CSV table of C-alpha atoms and ligand atoms in Angstrom, one decimal:
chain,number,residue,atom,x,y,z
A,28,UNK,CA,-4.3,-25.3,-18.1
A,29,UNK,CA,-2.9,-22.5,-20.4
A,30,UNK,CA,-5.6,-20.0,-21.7
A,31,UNK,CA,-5.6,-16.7,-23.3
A,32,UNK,CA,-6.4,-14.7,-19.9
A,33,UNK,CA,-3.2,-16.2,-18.4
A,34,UNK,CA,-1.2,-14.1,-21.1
A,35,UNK,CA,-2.2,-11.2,-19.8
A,36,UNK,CA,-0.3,-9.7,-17.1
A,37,UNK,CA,-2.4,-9.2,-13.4
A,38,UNK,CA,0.9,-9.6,-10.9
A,39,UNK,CA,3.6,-7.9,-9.6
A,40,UNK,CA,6.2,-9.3,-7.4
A,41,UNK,CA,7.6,-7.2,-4.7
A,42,UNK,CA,11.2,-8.8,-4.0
A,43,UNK,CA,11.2,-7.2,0.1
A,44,UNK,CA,13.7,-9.6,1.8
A,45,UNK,CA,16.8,-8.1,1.4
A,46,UNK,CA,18.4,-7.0,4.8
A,47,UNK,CA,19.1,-3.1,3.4
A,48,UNK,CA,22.2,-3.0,5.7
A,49,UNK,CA,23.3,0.3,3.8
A,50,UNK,CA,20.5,1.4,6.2
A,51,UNK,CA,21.6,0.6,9.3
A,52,UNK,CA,20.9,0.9,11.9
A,53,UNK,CA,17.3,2.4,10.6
A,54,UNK,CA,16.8,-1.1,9.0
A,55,UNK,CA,17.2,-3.2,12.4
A,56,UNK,CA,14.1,-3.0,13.0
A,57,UNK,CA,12.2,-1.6,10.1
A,58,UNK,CA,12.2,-3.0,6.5
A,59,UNK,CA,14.6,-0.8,4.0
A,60,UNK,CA,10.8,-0.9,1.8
A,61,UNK,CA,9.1,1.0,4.9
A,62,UNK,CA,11.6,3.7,4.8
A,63,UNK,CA,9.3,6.6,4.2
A,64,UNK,CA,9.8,9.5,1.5
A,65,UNK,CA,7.9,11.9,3.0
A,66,UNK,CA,5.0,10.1,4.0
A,67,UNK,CA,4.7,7.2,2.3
A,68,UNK,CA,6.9,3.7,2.2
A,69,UNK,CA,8.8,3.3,-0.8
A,70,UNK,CA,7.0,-0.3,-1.6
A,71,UNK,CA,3.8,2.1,-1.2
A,72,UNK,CA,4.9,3.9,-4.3
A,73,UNK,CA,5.7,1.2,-6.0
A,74,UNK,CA,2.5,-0.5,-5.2
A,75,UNK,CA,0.7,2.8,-6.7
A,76,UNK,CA,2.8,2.2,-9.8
A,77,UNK,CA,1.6,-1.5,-10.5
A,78,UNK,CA,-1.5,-0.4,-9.9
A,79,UNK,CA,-1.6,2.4,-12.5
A,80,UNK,CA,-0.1,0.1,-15.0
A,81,UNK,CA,-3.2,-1.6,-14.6
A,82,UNK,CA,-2.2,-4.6,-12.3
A,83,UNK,CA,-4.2,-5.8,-9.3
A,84,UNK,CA,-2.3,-8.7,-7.2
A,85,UNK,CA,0.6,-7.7,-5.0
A,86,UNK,CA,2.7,-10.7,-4.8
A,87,UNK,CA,5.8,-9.6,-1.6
A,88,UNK,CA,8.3,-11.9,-0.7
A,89,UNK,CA,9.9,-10.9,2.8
A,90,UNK,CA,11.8,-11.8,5.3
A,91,UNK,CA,11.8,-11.9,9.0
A,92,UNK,CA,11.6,-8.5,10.5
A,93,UNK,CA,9.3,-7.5,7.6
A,94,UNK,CA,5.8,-7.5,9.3
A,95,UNK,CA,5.4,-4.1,9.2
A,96,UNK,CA,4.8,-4.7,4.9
A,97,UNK,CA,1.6,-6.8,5.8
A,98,UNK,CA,0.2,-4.6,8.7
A,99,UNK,CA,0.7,-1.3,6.1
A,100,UNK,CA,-1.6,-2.9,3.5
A,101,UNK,CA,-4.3,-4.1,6.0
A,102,UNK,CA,-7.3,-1.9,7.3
A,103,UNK,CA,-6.1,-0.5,11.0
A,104,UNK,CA,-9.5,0.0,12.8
A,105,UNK,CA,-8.4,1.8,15.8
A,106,UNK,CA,-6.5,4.8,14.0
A,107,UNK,CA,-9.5,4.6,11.6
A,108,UNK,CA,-12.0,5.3,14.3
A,109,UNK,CA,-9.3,7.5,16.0
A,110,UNK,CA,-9.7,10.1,12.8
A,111,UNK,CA,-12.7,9.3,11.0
A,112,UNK,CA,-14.4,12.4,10.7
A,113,UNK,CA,-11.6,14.6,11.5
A,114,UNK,CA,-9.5,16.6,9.3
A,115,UNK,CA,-6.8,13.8,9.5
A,116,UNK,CA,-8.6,11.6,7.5
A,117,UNK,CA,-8.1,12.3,4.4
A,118,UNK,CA,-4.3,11.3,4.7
A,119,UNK,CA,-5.5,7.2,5.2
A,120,UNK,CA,-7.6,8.0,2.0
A,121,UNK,CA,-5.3,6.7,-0.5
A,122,UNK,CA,-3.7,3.7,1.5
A,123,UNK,CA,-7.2,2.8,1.7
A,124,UNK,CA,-8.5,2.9,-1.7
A,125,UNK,CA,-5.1,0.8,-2.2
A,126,UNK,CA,-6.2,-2.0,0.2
A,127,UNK,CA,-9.4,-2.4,-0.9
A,128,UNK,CA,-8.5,-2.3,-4.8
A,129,UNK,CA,-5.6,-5.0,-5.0
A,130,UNK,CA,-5.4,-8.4,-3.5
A,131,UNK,CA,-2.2,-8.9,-1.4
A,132,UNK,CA,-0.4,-12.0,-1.0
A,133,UNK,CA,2.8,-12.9,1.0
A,134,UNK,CA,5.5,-15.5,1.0
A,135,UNK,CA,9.1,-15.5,3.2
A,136,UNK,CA,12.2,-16.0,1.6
A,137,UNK,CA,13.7,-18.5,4.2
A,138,UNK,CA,18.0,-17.3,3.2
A,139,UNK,CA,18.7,-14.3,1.6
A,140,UNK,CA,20.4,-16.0,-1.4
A,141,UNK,CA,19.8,-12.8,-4.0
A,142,UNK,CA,17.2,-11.4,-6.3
A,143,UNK,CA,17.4,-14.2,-8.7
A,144,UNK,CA,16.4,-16.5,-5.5
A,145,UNK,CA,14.1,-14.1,-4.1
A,146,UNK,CA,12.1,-13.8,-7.8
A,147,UNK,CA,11.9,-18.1,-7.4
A,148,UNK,CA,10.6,-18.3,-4.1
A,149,UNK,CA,8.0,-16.0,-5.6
A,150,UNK,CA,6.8,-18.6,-7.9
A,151,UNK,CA,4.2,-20.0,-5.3
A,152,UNK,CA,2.5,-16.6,-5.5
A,153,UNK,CA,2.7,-16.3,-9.5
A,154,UNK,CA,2.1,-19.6,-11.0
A,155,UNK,CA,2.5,-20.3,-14.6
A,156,UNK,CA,1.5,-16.8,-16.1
A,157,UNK,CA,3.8,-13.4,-17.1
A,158,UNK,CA,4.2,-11.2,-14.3
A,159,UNK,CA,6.2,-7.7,-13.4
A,160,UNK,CA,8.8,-7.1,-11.2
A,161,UNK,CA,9.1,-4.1,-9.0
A,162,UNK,CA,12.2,-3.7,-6.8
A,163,UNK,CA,10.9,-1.0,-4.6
A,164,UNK,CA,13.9,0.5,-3.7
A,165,UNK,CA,14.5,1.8,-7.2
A,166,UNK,CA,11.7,4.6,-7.2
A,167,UNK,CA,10.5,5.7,-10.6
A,168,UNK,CA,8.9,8.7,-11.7
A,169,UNK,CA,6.8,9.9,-14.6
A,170,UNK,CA,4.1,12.8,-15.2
A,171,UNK,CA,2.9,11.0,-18.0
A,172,UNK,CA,3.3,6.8,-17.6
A,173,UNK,CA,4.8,5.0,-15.3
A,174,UNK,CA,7.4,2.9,-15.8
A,175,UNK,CA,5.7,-0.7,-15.8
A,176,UNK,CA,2.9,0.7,-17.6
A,177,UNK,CA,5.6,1.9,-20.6
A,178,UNK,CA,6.3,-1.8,-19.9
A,179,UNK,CA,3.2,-3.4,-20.0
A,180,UNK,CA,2.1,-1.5,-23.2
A,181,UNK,CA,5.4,-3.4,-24.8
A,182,UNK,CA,4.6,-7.0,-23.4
A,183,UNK,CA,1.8,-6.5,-24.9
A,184,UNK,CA,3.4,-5.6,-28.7
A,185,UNK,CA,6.0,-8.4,-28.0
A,186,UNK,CA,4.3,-11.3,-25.5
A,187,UNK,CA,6.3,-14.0,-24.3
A,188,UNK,CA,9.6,-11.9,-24.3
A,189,UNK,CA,10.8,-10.7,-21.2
A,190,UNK,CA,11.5,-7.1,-21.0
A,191,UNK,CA,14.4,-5.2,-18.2
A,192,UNK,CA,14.0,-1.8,-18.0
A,193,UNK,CA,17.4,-0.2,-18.4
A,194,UNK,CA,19.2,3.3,-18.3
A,195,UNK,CA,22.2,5.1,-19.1
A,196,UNK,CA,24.6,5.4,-16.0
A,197,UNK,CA,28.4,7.0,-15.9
A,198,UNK,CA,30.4,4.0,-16.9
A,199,UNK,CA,32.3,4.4,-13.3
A,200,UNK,CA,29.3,2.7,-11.7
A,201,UNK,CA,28.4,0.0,-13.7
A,202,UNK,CA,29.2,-2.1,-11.1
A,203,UNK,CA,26.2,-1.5,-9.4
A,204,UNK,CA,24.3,-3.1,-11.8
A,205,UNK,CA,23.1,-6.1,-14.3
A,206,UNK,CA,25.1,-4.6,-17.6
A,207,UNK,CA,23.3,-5.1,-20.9
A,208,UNK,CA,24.5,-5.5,-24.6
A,209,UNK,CA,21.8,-5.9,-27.5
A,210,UNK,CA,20.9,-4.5,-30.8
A,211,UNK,CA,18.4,-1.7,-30.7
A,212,UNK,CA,15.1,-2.9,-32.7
A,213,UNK,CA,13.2,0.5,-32.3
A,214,UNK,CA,13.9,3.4,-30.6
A,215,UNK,CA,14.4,2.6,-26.9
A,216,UNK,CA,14.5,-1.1,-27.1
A,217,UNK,CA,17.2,-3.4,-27.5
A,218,UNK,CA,17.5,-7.0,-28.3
A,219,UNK,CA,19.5,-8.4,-25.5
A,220,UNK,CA,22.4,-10.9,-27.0
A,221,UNK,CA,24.4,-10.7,-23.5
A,222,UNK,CA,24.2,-9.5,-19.6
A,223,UNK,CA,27.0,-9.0,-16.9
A,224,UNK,CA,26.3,-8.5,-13.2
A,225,UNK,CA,27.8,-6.2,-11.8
A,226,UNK,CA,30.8,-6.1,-14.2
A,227,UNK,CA,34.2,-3.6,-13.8
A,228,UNK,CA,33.7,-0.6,-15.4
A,229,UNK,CA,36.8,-1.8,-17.6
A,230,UNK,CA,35.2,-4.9,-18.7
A,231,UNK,CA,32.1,-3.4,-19.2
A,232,UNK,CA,29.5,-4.2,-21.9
A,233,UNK,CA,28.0,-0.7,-22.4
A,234,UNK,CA,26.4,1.7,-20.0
A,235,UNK,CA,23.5,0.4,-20.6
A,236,UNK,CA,22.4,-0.6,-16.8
A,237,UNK,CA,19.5,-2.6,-15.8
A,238,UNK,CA,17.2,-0.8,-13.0
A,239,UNK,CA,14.6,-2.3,-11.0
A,240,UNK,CA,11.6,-3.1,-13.4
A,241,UNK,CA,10.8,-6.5,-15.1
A,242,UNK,CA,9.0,-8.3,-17.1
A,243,UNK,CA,9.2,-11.9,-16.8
A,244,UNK,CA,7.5,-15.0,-18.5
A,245,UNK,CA,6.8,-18.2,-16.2
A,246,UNK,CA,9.8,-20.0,-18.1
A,247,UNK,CA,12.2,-17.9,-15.7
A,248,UNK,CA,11.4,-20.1,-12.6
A,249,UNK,CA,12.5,-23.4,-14.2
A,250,UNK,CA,16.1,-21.6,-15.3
A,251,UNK,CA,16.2,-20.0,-12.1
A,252,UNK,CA,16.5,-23.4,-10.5
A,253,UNK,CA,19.1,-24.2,-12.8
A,254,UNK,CA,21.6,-21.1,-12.4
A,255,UNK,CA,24.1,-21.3,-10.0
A,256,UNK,CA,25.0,-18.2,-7.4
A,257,UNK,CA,27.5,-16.2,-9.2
A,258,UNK,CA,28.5,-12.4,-8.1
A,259,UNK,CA,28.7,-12.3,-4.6
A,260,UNK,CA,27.6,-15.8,-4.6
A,261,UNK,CA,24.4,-14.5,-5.0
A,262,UNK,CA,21.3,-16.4,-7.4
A,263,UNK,CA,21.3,-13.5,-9.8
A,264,UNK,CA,18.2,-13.2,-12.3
A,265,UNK,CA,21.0,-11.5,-14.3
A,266,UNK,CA,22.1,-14.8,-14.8
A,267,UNK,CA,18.9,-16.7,-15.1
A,268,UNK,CA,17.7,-13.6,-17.6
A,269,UNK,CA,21.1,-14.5,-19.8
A,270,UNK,CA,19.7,-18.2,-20.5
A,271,UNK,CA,17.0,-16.5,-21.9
A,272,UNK,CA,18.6,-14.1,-23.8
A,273,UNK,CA,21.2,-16.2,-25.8
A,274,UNK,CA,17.2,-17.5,-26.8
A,275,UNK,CA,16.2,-14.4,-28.3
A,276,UNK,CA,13.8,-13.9,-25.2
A,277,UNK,CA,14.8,-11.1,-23.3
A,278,UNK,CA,14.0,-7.2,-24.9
A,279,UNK,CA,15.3,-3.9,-22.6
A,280,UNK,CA,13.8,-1.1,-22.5
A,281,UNK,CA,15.6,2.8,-22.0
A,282,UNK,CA,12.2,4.1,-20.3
A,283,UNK,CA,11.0,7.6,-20.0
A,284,UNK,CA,11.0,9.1,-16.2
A,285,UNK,CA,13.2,9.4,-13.5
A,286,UNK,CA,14.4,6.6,-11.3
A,287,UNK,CA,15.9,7.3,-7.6
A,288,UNK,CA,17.9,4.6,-6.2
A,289,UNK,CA,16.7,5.0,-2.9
A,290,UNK,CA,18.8,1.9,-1.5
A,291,UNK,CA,21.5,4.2,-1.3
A,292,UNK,CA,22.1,6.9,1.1
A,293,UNK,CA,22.7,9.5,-1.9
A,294,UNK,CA,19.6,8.5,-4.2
A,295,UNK,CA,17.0,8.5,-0.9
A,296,UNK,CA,18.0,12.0,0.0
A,297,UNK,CA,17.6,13.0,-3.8
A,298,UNK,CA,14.4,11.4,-4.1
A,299,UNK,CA,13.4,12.8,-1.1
A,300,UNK,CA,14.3,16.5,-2.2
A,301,UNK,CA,12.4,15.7,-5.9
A,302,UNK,CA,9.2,14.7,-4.1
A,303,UNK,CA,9.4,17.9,-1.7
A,304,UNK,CA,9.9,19.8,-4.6
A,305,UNK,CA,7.1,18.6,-6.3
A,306,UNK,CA,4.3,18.5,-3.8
A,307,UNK,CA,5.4,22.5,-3.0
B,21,UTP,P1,19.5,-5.0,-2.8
B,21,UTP,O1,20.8,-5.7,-2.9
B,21,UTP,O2,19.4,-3.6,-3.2
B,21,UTP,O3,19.0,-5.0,-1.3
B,21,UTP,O4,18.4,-5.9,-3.5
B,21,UTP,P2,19.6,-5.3,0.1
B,21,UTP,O5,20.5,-6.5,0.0
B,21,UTP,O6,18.5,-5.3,1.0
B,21,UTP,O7,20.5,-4.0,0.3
B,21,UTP,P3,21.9,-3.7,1.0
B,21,UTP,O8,22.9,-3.8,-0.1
B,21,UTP,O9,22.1,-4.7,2.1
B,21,UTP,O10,21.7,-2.3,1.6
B,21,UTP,C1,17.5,-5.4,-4.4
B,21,UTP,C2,16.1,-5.8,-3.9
B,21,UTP,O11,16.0,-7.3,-3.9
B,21,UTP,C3,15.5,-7.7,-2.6
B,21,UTP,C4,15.8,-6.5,-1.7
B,21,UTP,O12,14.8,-6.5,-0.6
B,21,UTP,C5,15.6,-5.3,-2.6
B,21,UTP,O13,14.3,-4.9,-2.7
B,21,UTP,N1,16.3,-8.9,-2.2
B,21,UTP,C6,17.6,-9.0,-2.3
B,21,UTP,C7,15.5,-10.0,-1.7
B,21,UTP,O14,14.3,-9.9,-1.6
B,21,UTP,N2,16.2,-11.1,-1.3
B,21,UTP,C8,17.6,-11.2,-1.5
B,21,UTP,O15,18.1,-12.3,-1.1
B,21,UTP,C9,18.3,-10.1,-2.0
Protein backbone atom coordinates (compact mmCIF):
# COMPACT_ATOMS: atom_id res chain seq x y z
CA UNK A 1 0.00 0.00 0.00
CA UNK A 2 1.34 3.44 -1.07
CA UNK A 3 0.96 6.27 1.61
CA UNK A 4 2.35 9.60 2.15
CA UNK A 5 5.04 8.41 4.93
CA UNK A 6 6.49 6.02 2.25
CA UNK A 7 7.56 9.22 0.29
CA UNK A 8 9.63 10.20 2.68
CA UNK A 9 13.09 9.03 2.66
CA UNK A 10 14.21 6.62 5.99
CA UNK A 11 16.97 4.18 4.09
CA UNK A 12 20.25 4.16 2.92
CA UNK A 13 21.76 1.33 1.05
CA UNK A 14 25.30 0.59 1.70
CA UNK A 15 26.54 -1.29 -1.66
CA UNK A 16 29.69 -3.37 0.52
CA UNK A 17 30.32 -6.38 -1.80
CA UNK A 18 32.73 -5.36 -4.07
CA UNK A 19 36.06 -7.35 -3.71
CA UNK A 20 38.31 -3.86 -3.48
CA UNK A 21 41.24 -5.77 -5.05
CA UNK A 22 43.05 -2.28 -5.60
CA UNK A 23 43.56 -3.17 -1.82
CA UNK A 24 45.15 -6.17 -1.89
CA UNK A 25 46.38 -7.88 -0.19
CA UNK A 26 44.84 -5.63 2.90
CA UNK A 27 41.38 -6.64 1.48
CA UNK A 28 41.89 -10.65 1.68
CA UNK A 29 40.76 -10.73 4.62
CA UNK A 30 39.19 -7.46 5.53
CA UNK A 31 36.36 -5.62 3.71
CA UNK A 32 37.84 -2.52 1.46
CA UNK A 33 34.63 -0.59 3.76
CA UNK A 34 36.64 -1.58 7.10
CA UNK A 35 39.70 -0.01 5.91
CA UNK A 36 40.16 2.56 8.70
CA UNK A 37 40.96 6.34 8.32
CA UNK A 38 42.38 6.94 11.34
CA UNK A 39 40.17 5.22 13.56
CA UNK A 40 37.16 4.67 12.06
CA UNK A 41 35.90 2.29 8.89
CA UNK A 42 35.01 4.23 5.98
CA UNK A 43 31.25 2.70 5.88
CA UNK A 44 31.40 4.10 9.62
CA UNK A 45 31.63 7.61 8.13
CA UNK A 46 29.36 7.10 5.85
CA UNK A 47 26.90 5.57 8.22
CA UNK A 48 27.44 8.97 10.36
CA UNK A 49 26.49 10.80 7.16
CA UNK A 50 23.06 9.06 6.59
CA UNK A 51 22.45 9.59 9.88
CA UNK A 52 22.92 13.40 9.92
CA UNK A 53 20.86 13.71 6.84
CA UNK A 54 18.30 12.46 9.05
CA UNK A 55 17.99 8.77 7.99
CA UNK A 56 17.69 5.83 10.40
CA UNK A 57 17.78 2.26 8.57
CA UNK A 58 21.18 0.98 7.31
CA UNK A 59 20.36 -1.30 4.55
CA UNK A 60 24.39 -3.20 3.53
CA UNK A 61 24.63 -5.61 0.95
CA UNK A 62 27.91 -7.75 1.26
CA UNK A 63 29.60 -10.37 0.37
CA UNK A 64 31.45 -13.29 1.76
CA UNK A 65 34.40 -12.19 3.73
CA UNK A 66 32.39 -9.14 4.96
CA UNK A 67 31.42 -10.17 8.60
CA UNK A 68 33.49 -7.90 10.09
CA UNK A 69 30.50 -4.95 8.69
CA UNK A 70 27.94 -6.76 11.00
CA UNK A 71 30.09 -7.48 14.13
CA UNK A 72 31.34 -3.39 13.88
CA UNK A 73 27.60 -2.27 14.20
CA UNK A 74 26.64 -4.74 17.06
CA UNK A 75 27.22 -4.08 20.91
CA UNK A 76 30.77 -6.07 21.80
CA UNK A 77 30.24 -6.86 25.55
CA UNK A 78 33.63 -8.10 26.46
CA UNK A 79 35.65 -4.91 25.26
CA UNK A 80 32.71 -3.00 26.73
CA UNK A 81 33.29 -4.38 30.20
CA UNK A 82 37.00 -4.51 29.39
CA UNK A 83 36.97 -0.34 29.38
CA UNK A 84 33.89 0.67 31.01
CA UNK A 85 34.94 3.06 33.41
CA UNK A 86 38.27 3.63 32.15
CA UNK A 87 39.62 6.47 30.22
CA UNK A 88 39.26 4.24 27.03
CA UNK A 89 35.81 4.51 27.01
CA UNK A 90 34.88 7.34 25.61
CA UNK A 91 36.41 6.18 22.11
CA UNK A 92 33.24 3.20 21.89
CA UNK A 93 31.04 6.29 22.69
CA UNK A 94 30.14 7.23 19.28
CA UNK A 95 29.98 3.68 17.59
CA UNK A 96 27.58 3.22 20.34
CA UNK A 97 25.23 5.93 20.14
CA UNK A 98 25.33 4.74 16.30
CA UNK A 99 24.13 1.21 17.20
CA UNK A 100 21.56 2.03 19.33
CA UNK A 101 20.17 4.97 17.05
CA UNK A 102 19.78 3.18 13.53
CA UNK A 103 18.27 -0.15 12.67
CA UNK A 104 20.76 -2.30 10.62
CA UNK A 105 19.80 -4.80 8.13
CA UNK A 106 21.90 -7.16 5.91
CA UNK A 107 21.59 -8.94 2.66
CA UNK A 108 24.59 -10.89 0.46
CA UNK A 109 25.08 -10.31 -2.93
CA UNK A 110 25.48 -13.99 -4.11
CA UNK A 111 28.07 -12.76 -7.67
CA UNK A 112 29.63 -9.68 -7.89
CA UNK A 113 27.80 -8.62 -11.02
CA UNK A 114 28.31 -4.49 -10.37
CA UNK A 115 26.72 -1.63 -8.64
CA UNK A 116 23.64 -1.65 -10.70
CA UNK A 117 23.28 -5.43 -9.44
CA UNK A 118 24.42 -4.80 -6.05
CA UNK A 119 21.67 -1.69 -5.67
CA UNK A 120 18.85 -4.77 -6.98
CA UNK A 121 19.75 -7.29 -4.63
CA UNK A 122 19.12 -4.49 -2.17
CA UNK A 123 15.60 -4.32 -3.03
CA UNK A 124 14.60 -6.94 -0.34
CA UNK A 125 15.91 -4.55 2.27
CA UNK A 126 14.15 -1.27 0.74
CA UNK A 127 10.78 -2.21 -0.62
CA UNK A 128 8.74 0.09 -2.62
CA UNK A 129 9.75 3.50 -1.00
CA UNK A 130 12.71 6.30 -2.13
CA UNK A 131 15.88 5.58 -0.60
CA UNK A 132 19.78 6.96 -0.73
CA UNK A 133 22.69 5.46 -1.81
CA UNK A 134 26.01 5.71 -0.08
CA UNK A 135 29.04 4.06 -1.75
CA UNK A 136 31.30 4.22 1.20
CA UNK A 137 34.35 4.25 -0.49
CA UNK A 138 33.73 7.68 -1.81
CA UNK A 139 34.11 9.71 1.52
CA UNK A 140 32.52 13.16 1.57
CA UNK A 141 33.12 16.06 3.63
CA UNK A 142 31.33 19.15 4.75
CA UNK A 143 31.57 21.70 7.77
CA UNK A 144 28.25 22.74 7.06
CA UNK A 145 25.85 19.65 5.35
CA UNK A 146 26.62 16.66 4.36
CA UNK A 147 26.32 15.54 1.22
CA UNK A 148 22.96 13.30 1.36
CA UNK A 149 21.53 15.80 3.57
CA UNK A 150 22.17 18.62 0.48
CA UNK A 151 20.45 15.75 -1.19
CA UNK A 152 17.64 14.96 0.81
CA UNK A 153 16.70 18.76 1.23
CA UNK A 154 16.35 18.50 -2.89
CA UNK A 155 14.19 15.14 -2.99
CA UNK A 156 12.27 16.83 -1.07
CA UNK A 157 11.74 20.14 -3.48
CA UNK A 158 11.60 17.67 -6.43
CA UNK A 159 10.09 14.03 -5.05
CA UNK A 160 9.96 11.21 -7.25
CA UNK A 161 13.11 12.28 -9.36
CA UNK A 162 16.07 10.64 -8.69
CA UNK A 163 19.03 12.74 -7.85
CA UNK A 164 23.33 11.61 -8.58
CA UNK A 165 25.46 13.66 -6.97
CA UNK A 166 28.10 14.71 -9.41
CA UNK A 167 31.50 16.81 -9.59
CA UNK A 168 33.85 18.31 -11.78
CA UNK A 169 36.90 15.96 -12.52
CA UNK A 170 40.04 16.60 -15.11
CA UNK A 171 38.58 15.32 -18.35
CA UNK A 172 41.67 12.74 -18.34
CA UNK A 173 39.87 10.61 -15.79
CA UNK A 174 36.49 10.50 -16.84
CA UNK A 175 36.82 7.12 -17.21
CA UNK A 176 36.58 6.39 -13.83
CA UNK A 177 33.23 7.33 -13.70
CA UNK A 178 29.32 7.38 -14.77
CA UNK A 179 29.63 10.73 -17.18
CA UNK A 180 26.57 13.05 -17.14
CA UNK A 181 25.11 15.53 -19.76
CA UNK A 182 21.89 17.73 -18.79
CA UNK A 183 20.64 21.24 -18.72
CA UNK A 184 21.26 23.13 -15.55
CA UNK A 185 17.72 24.12 -14.02
CA UNK A 186 19.21 26.10 -11.00
CA UNK A 187 22.41 26.56 -9.91
CA UNK A 188 24.05 23.22 -9.11
CA UNK A 189 21.52 21.01 -10.64
CA UNK A 190 21.16 19.62 -13.92
CA UNK A 191 18.48 17.86 -15.84
CA UNK A 192 20.08 14.76 -16.94
CA UNK A 193 19.13 14.06 -20.83
CA UNK A 194 22.12 11.39 -21.12
CA UNK A 195 24.76 9.19 -19.01
CA UNK A 196 28.03 7.20 -20.09
CA UNK A 197 29.90 4.79 -17.93
CA UNK A 198 32.98 5.12 -17.78
CA UNK A 199 33.34 6.77 -21.28
CA UNK A 200 37.11 7.79 -23.07
CA UNK A 201 38.02 10.99 -22.20
CA UNK A 202 37.70 11.67 -26.13
CA UNK A 203 34.16 10.63 -26.25
CA UNK A 204 33.25 12.20 -23.37
CA UNK A 205 30.03 13.95 -22.47
CA UNK A 206 31.31 16.69 -20.14
CA UNK A 207 33.28 16.53 -16.93
CA UNK A 208 30.63 16.42 -15.24
CA UNK A 209 31.35 12.90 -13.17
CA UNK A 210 28.93 11.07 -11.05
CA UNK A 211 30.37 10.29 -7.35
CA UNK A 212 29.07 7.95 -4.89
CA UNK A 213 25.72 9.52 -3.57
CA UNK A 214 22.16 8.68 -4.81
CA UNK A 215 18.89 9.12 -4.71
CA UNK A 216 16.72 6.61 -6.07
CA UNK A 217 12.87 6.02 -6.45
CA UNK A 218 11.50 2.33 -6.09
CA UNK A 219 10.90 2.36 -10.00
CA UNK A 220 14.88 1.70 -10.37
CA UNK A 221 14.51 -1.99 -9.26
CA UNK A 222 12.05 -2.96 -12.03
CA UNK A 223 14.60 -1.28 -14.88
CA UNK A 224 17.41 -2.66 -13.14
CA UNK A 225 16.09 -6.13 -13.94
CA UNK A 226 15.73 -5.06 -17.34
CA UNK A 227 19.34 -3.63 -18.22
CA UNK A 228 21.80 -5.70 -19.48
CA UNK A 229 25.69 -5.78 -18.12
CA UNK A 230 27.40 -3.31 -20.21
CA UNK A 231 31.06 -1.74 -19.23
CA UNK A 232 33.03 -4.43 -17.97
CA UNK A 233 30.10 -6.58 -18.38
CA UNK A 234 29.10 -5.25 -15.32
CA UNK A 235 24.94 -4.32 -14.25
CA UNK A 236 25.65 -0.60 -14.20
CA UNK A 237 22.97 1.67 -12.38
CA UNK A 238 24.50 4.12 -14.95
CA UNK A 239 22.61 2.23 -17.31
CA UNK A 240 19.48 1.55 -15.37
CA UNK A 241 19.68 5.52 -14.22
CA UNK A 242 19.67 6.39 -18.23
CA UNK A 243 16.14 4.63 -18.73
CA UNK A 244 15.09 7.00 -16.33
CA UNK A 245 16.63 9.80 -17.56
CA UNK A 246 15.45 9.82 -21.33
CA UNK A 247 11.98 10.01 -18.77
CA UNK A 248 12.76 13.29 -17.36
CA UNK A 249 13.45 11.42 -13.97
CA UNK A 250 16.83 11.66 -13.03
CA UNK A 251 18.25 15.47 -11.59
CA UNK A 252 22.30 15.73 -10.59
CA UNK A 253 23.49 17.60 -8.24
CA UNK A 254 27.32 19.62 -8.15
CA UNK A 255 27.31 19.38 -4.16
CA UNK A 256 29.15 21.49 -1.75
CA UNK A 257 32.11 19.55 0.25
CA UNK A 258 34.92 17.53 -0.45
CA UNK A 259 34.81 13.98 -1.66
CA UNK A 260 38.00 11.47 -1.26
CA UNK A 261 37.96 8.57 -3.36
CA UNK A 262 39.33 6.35 -0.86
CA UNK A 263 39.02 3.10 -3.22
CA UNK A 264 42.07 4.24 -4.67
CA UNK A 265 45.47 4.17 -3.19
CA UNK A 266 45.98 7.96 -3.93
CA UNK A 267 42.50 9.30 -2.60
CA UNK A 268 42.85 7.05 0.87
CA UNK A 269 46.19 8.53 1.62
CA UNK A 270 44.65 12.10 0.89
CA UNK A 271 41.75 11.52 2.91
CA UNK A 272 43.75 10.26 5.46
CA UNK A 273 46.20 13.38 5.56
CA UNK A 274 42.72 15.87 5.43
CA UNK A 275 41.22 14.03 8.53
CA UNK A 276 44.75 14.27 10.43
CA UNK A 277 44.83 17.66 9.55
CA UNK A 278 41.70 18.39 10.85
CA UNK A 279 41.44 16.64 14.18
CA UNK A 280 45.08 18.52 14.98
P1 LIG B 1 34.11 -0.40 -6.86
O1 LIG B 1 34.25 -0.87 -8.24
O2 LIG B 1 34.76 0.87 -6.46
O3 LIG B 1 34.56 -1.48 -5.80
O4 LIG B 1 32.57 -0.37 -6.53
P2 LIG B 1 35.42 -2.79 -5.95
O5 LIG B 1 35.00 -3.57 -7.14
O6 LIG B 1 35.29 -3.43 -4.62
O7 LIG B 1 36.88 -2.17 -6.09
P3 LIG B 1 38.18 -2.66 -6.91
O8 LIG B 1 38.09 -1.94 -8.22
O9 LIG B 1 38.17 -4.16 -7.02
O10 LIG B 1 39.32 -2.16 -6.07
C1 LIG B 1 31.93 0.71 -5.87
C2 LIG B 1 31.10 0.21 -4.70
O11 LIG B 1 30.15 -0.76 -5.13
C3 LIG B 1 30.28 -1.95 -4.39
C4 LIG B 1 31.67 -1.95 -3.81
O12 LIG B 1 31.72 -2.67 -2.59
C5 LIG B 1 31.94 -0.46 -3.61
O13 LIG B 1 31.45 -0.01 -2.37
N1 LIG B 1 30.02 -3.11 -5.29
C6 LIG B 1 30.60 -3.15 -6.51
C7 LIG B 1 29.19 -4.13 -4.87
O14 LIG B 1 28.64 -4.08 -3.74
N2 LIG B 1 28.97 -5.18 -5.70
C8 LIG B 1 29.54 -5.26 -6.94
O15 LIG B 1 29.27 -6.26 -7.65
C9 LIG B 1 30.38 -4.23 -7.34
Amino acid sequence: MKNKINNKITKCLFPAAGYGTRFLPATKAIPKEMLPVLTKPLLQYGVEEAIEAGLDTMAIVTGRGKRAIEDHFDRSYELEHQIDGTAKESLMTEIRDIVHACKFSYTRQLEMKGLGHAILTGQTLIGDEPFAVILADDLCDNNDKSVLSQMIELYEKYPNKCIVAIEEVPKQDTNKYGVIAGSEIENNLYQVNNMVEKPDPKDALSNLAIIGRYILIPEIFDVIKETKPGKGGEIQITDALLTLAKQGKVLAYKFTGRRFDCGSIDGFVEATNYFYGKEK
